[in-house]
């Protein structure tokens, strides 16, 4: 069974440029999460989807971050414009009914 | 505030020794306490989890000890092996995997 797939694995952009990350969750998992992991820190939840509905986006900086999960499967997280402080690993995870959260390998973003 | 405090930040153990990592939480509504293992360049992977109705859970060389009155829980790795060298995160949530609050992580190194 394929795990959570994220792309790209690495991204280097200049500040003020836009960037997008893509996530394909495990088949059948209705819940999808985006986490932010700063260097040397634990992951922090940015947004949680139940199917296509964002049910918890309280930690998402909405002035520059946006996310969507069309058709309740794949999801995209966008930053526009990126700032130097956005350099981090962006993790996607998914879970099914009463299952653990499975994480993807993450996208490492470097803003220069 | 929903915080999970983890210690130590780093730990060096000799092969065959016992590794112990501690976490403390504040929110008494938390009812799910997992430990995640993360290797460099990978996403976190669930290692073992416990609910507050039991004081201990053991899976192979890994044991969680849970103290509800003290609001603390710990991970014990028996007979530590070089392959256990990784970063370990404790976490807590109120609804299973749905809103995990992570500790800051412990970088564990097992010397051969």
Short mmCIF file of C-alpha atoms in Angstrom, two decimals:
data_model
loop_
_atom_site.label_atom_id
_atom_site.label_comp_id
_atom_site.label_asym_id
_atom_site.label_seq_id
_atom_site.Cartn_x
_atom_site.Cartn_y
_atom_site.Cartn_z
CA UNK A 1 0.00 0.00 0.00
CA UNK A 2 1.38 3.39 -0.98
CA UNK A 3 1.93 5.85 1.82
CA UNK A 4 1.32 9.58 1.85
CA UNK A 5 3.04 11.08 -1.19
CA UNK A 6 4.32 14.64 -1.21
CA UNK A 7 5.99 16.66 -3.90
CA UNK A 8 8.34 18.25 -4.43
CA UNK A 9 10.78 16.88 -1.86
CA UNK A 10 12.87 20.04 -1.94
CA UNK A 11 12.18 23.57 -3.10
CA UNK A 12 14.39 26.66 -3.13
CA UNK A 13 12.78 29.98 -3.96
CA UNK A 14 13.55 33.64 -3.59
CA UNK A 15 11.61 35.64 -1.05
CA UNK A 16 8.38 37.20 -2.28
CA UNK A 17 7.90 34.42 -4.80
CA UNK A 18 4.94 32.02 -4.65
CA UNK A 19 5.32 28.32 -3.91
CA UNK A 20 2.97 25.34 -3.83
CA UNK A 21 3.19 21.91 -2.25
CA UNK A 22 1.16 18.89 -3.25
CA UNK A 23 -0.04 15.94 -1.17
CA UNK A 24 -1.70 12.66 -2.11
CA UNK A 25 -3.04 10.92 1.02
CA UNK A 26 -3.43 7.21 1.60
CA UNK A 27 -6.39 5.85 -0.35
CA UNK A 28 -9.56 5.87 1.71
CA UNK A 29 -8.29 8.33 4.31
CA UNK A 30 -10.85 11.08 4.74
CA UNK A 31 -8.78 13.24 7.07
CA UNK A 32 -5.81 15.18 5.74
CA UNK A 33 -3.43 17.39 7.70
CA UNK A 34 -0.76 19.90 6.84
CA UNK A 35 1.92 20.38 9.47
CA UNK A 36 4.83 22.81 9.66
CA UNK A 37 8.10 21.54 11.14
CA UNK A 38 10.79 24.08 11.91
CA UNK A 39 14.35 22.87 12.32
CA UNK A 40 14.80 21.12 15.66
CA UNK A 41 11.12 21.41 16.55
CA UNK A 42 8.07 19.20 16.60
CA UNK A 43 5.43 19.47 13.88
CA UNK A 44 2.72 22.10 14.32
CA UNK A 45 -0.70 21.71 12.75
CA UNK A 46 -1.55 24.25 10.07
CA UNK A 47 -4.85 22.90 8.76
CA UNK A 48 -7.00 19.78 8.96
CA UNK A 49 -9.48 18.61 6.34
CA UNK A 50 -12.37 16.21 6.74
CA UNK A 51 -13.02 15.21 3.14
CA UNK A 52 -13.04 18.53 1.25
CA UNK A 53 -13.96 20.70 4.26
CA UNK A 54 -11.34 22.57 6.25
CA UNK A 55 -12.50 21.88 9.82
CA UNK A 56 -9.52 23.38 11.66
CA UNK A 57 -7.47 26.16 10.08
CA UNK A 58 -6.95 28.27 13.18
CA UNK A 59 -3.15 28.03 12.93
CA UNK A 60 -2.93 28.81 9.21
CA UNK A 61 -1.52 32.33 8.52
CA UNK A 62 -4.26 33.29 6.13
CA UNK A 63 -2.62 36.48 4.89
CA UNK A 64 -0.10 34.47 2.88
CA UNK A 65 -1.03 30.80 3.19
CA UNK A 66 -3.88 29.03 1.47
CA UNK A 67 -4.87 25.42 1.04
CA UNK A 68 -7.39 23.44 -0.87
CA UNK A 69 -8.54 19.86 -1.09
CA UNK A 70 -10.68 19.55 -4.17
CA UNK A 71 -12.79 16.39 -4.42
CA UNK A 72 -11.66 15.40 -0.95
CA UNK A 73 -8.52 13.57 -2.08
CA UNK A 74 -5.34 15.44 -3.08
CA UNK A 75 -4.46 18.69 -1.41
CA UNK A 76 -2.33 21.72 -2.23
CA UNK A 77 -0.76 24.16 0.20
CA UNK A 78 0.32 27.51 -1.20
CA UNK A 79 2.39 30.37 0.14
CA UNK A 80 2.27 33.75 -1.59
CA UNK A 81 4.47 35.64 -1.12
CA UNK A 82 7.09 33.55 0.67
CA UNK A 83 9.19 35.08 3.44
CA UNK A 84 12.58 34.04 4.78
CA UNK A 85 10.92 32.75 7.97
CA UNK A 86 8.84 30.29 5.95
CA UNK A 87 11.91 28.09 5.46
CA UNK A 88 10.92 24.79 7.07
CA UNK A 89 9.66 21.30 6.30
CA UNK A 90 6.00 21.07 5.34
CA UNK A 91 4.51 17.72 6.26
CA UNK A 92 1.29 16.21 5.00
CA UNK A 93 -0.45 13.42 6.92
CA UNK A 94 -3.66 11.47 6.57
CA UNK A 95 -5.79 9.26 8.76
CA UNK A 96 -8.86 7.11 8.42
CA UNK A 97 -11.64 6.43 10.88
CA UNK A 98 -10.03 5.63 14.23
CA UNK A 99 -6.59 5.15 12.70
CA UNK A 100 -3.26 6.74 13.44
CA UNK A 101 -1.93 9.63 11.38
CA UNK A 102 0.49 8.58 8.63
CA UNK A 103 2.99 11.22 7.55
CA UNK A 104 4.59 11.83 4.20
CA UNK A 105 8.31 12.53 3.81
CA UNK A 106 7.71 16.26 3.70
CA UNK A 107 8.76 19.12 1.45
CA UNK A 108 11.82 21.03 2.59
CA UNK A 109 11.39 24.69 1.64
CA UNK A 110 14.30 27.09 1.59
CA UNK A 111 13.55 30.76 1.01
CA UNK A 112 16.58 32.84 0.05
CA UNK B 1 -2.55 26.54 26.59
CA UNK B 2 -2.15 23.18 24.98
CA UNK B 3 1.55 22.44 25.48
CA UNK B 4 3.57 19.29 25.64
CA UNK B 5 7.03 19.65 27.15
CA UNK B 6 9.65 17.06 26.28
CA UNK B 7 13.06 16.33 27.78
CA UNK B 8 15.90 15.88 27.27
CA UNK B 9 16.61 17.65 23.97
CA UNK B 10 19.38 15.19 23.21
CA UNK B 11 20.44 11.86 24.67
CA UNK B 12 23.42 9.60 24.14
CA UNK B 13 23.16 5.98 25.27
CA UNK B 14 25.49 3.06 24.90
CA UNK B 15 24.36 0.06 22.90
CA UNK B 16 22.39 -2.28 25.09
CA UNK B 17 21.44 0.45 27.55
CA UNK B 18 18.03 1.90 28.40
CA UNK B 19 16.92 5.15 26.75
CA UNK B 20 14.37 7.21 28.65
CA UNK B 21 12.55 10.24 27.28
CA UNK B 22 10.03 12.20 29.32
CA UNK B 23 7.03 14.35 28.48
CA UNK B 24 4.63 16.46 30.51
CA UNK B 25 1.32 17.91 29.41
CA UNK B 26 -1.05 20.52 30.73
CA UNK B 27 -4.45 19.85 29.21
CA UNK B 28 -6.30 17.22 31.24
CA UNK B 29 -8.68 16.72 28.31
CA UNK B 30 -5.95 14.95 26.32
CA UNK B 31 -6.85 11.29 25.88
CA UNK B 32 -4.33 9.94 23.37
CA UNK B 33 -0.57 9.96 23.86
CA UNK B 34 1.56 8.67 20.96
CA UNK B 35 5.28 8.57 20.44
CA UNK B 36 6.68 9.17 16.96
CA UNK B 37 10.09 8.25 15.57
CA UNK B 38 11.65 10.37 12.85
CA UNK B 39 14.75 9.60 10.80
CA UNK B 40 16.56 12.35 8.86
CA UNK B 41 14.72 13.22 5.67
CA UNK B 42 11.68 11.20 6.64
CA UNK B 43 8.31 12.03 8.12
CA UNK B 44 7.44 11.00 11.68
CA UNK B 45 6.20 7.41 12.08
CA UNK B 46 4.06 6.16 14.95
CA UNK B 47 6.05 4.01 17.34
CA UNK B 48 3.65 3.30 20.18
CA UNK B 49 0.65 5.02 21.76
CA UNK B 50 -1.28 4.87 25.02
CA UNK B 51 -4.63 6.03 26.35
CA UNK B 52 -5.04 7.23 29.97
CA UNK B 53 -7.01 4.21 31.14
CA UNK B 54 -3.77 2.20 31.48
CA UNK B 55 -0.51 3.07 33.22
CA UNK B 56 1.84 1.14 30.97
CA UNK B 57 2.00 -0.27 27.47
CA UNK B 58 4.77 -2.43 26.08
CA UNK B 59 5.53 -3.33 22.49
CA UNK B 60 8.75 -5.24 22.03
CA UNK B 61 11.63 -3.14 23.34
CA UNK B 62 9.46 -0.02 23.64
CA UNK B 63 7.39 0.83 26.72
CA UNK B 64 5.24 3.84 27.55
CA UNK B 65 4.75 4.64 31.23
CA UNK B 66 1.82 6.94 31.97
CA UNK B 67 1.16 8.89 35.19
CA UNK B 68 -2.22 10.56 34.94
CA UNK B 69 -2.07 12.36 38.29
CA UNK B 70 1.30 13.90 37.46
CA UNK B 71 0.31 14.54 33.83
CA UNK B 72 3.49 12.88 32.65
CA UNK B 73 4.39 10.05 30.34
CA UNK B 74 7.66 8.56 29.24
CA UNK B 75 9.17 6.31 26.58
CA UNK B 76 11.60 3.59 27.59
CA UNK B 77 13.70 1.84 24.96
CA UNK B 78 15.24 -1.32 26.34
CA UNK B 79 18.42 -2.85 24.89
CA UNK B 80 18.95 0.26 22.76
CA UNK B 81 20.49 -0.39 19.34
CA UNK B 82 22.36 1.88 16.89
CA UNK B 83 19.36 1.59 14.56
CA UNK B 84 17.27 3.34 17.22
CA UNK B 85 19.27 6.52 16.65
CA UNK B 86 16.62 9.03 15.55
CA UNK B 87 14.57 11.93 16.80
CA UNK B 88 11.66 11.00 19.02
CA UNK B 89 8.56 13.12 19.54
CA UNK B 90 5.88 12.71 22.13
CA UNK B 91 2.45 14.06 21.33
CA UNK B 92 -0.99 14.40 22.84
CA UNK B 93 -4.48 14.99 21.56
CA UNK B 94 -8.12 14.98 22.54
CA UNK B 95 -9.50 13.19 19.55
CA UNK B 96 -7.12 10.46 18.52
CA UNK B 97 -4.94 11.59 15.64
CA UNK B 98 -7.06 14.59 14.80
CA UNK B 99 -5.22 17.40 16.55
CA UNK B 100 -1.85 16.22 17.73
CA UNK B 101 0.22 18.60 19.85
CA UNK B 102 3.87 17.60 19.61
CA UNK B 103 6.75 18.00 22.02
CA UNK B 104 9.98 19.59 20.82
CA UNK B 105 11.71 16.29 20.17
CA UNK B 106 14.67 14.35 21.56
CA UNK B 107 17.62 13.48 19.38
CA UNK B 108 18.72 10.02 20.49
CA UNK B 109 22.14 8.65 19.62
CA UNK B 110 23.05 5.07 20.42
CA UNK B 111 26.79 4.52 20.48
CA UNK B 112 27.96 1.09 19.27
#
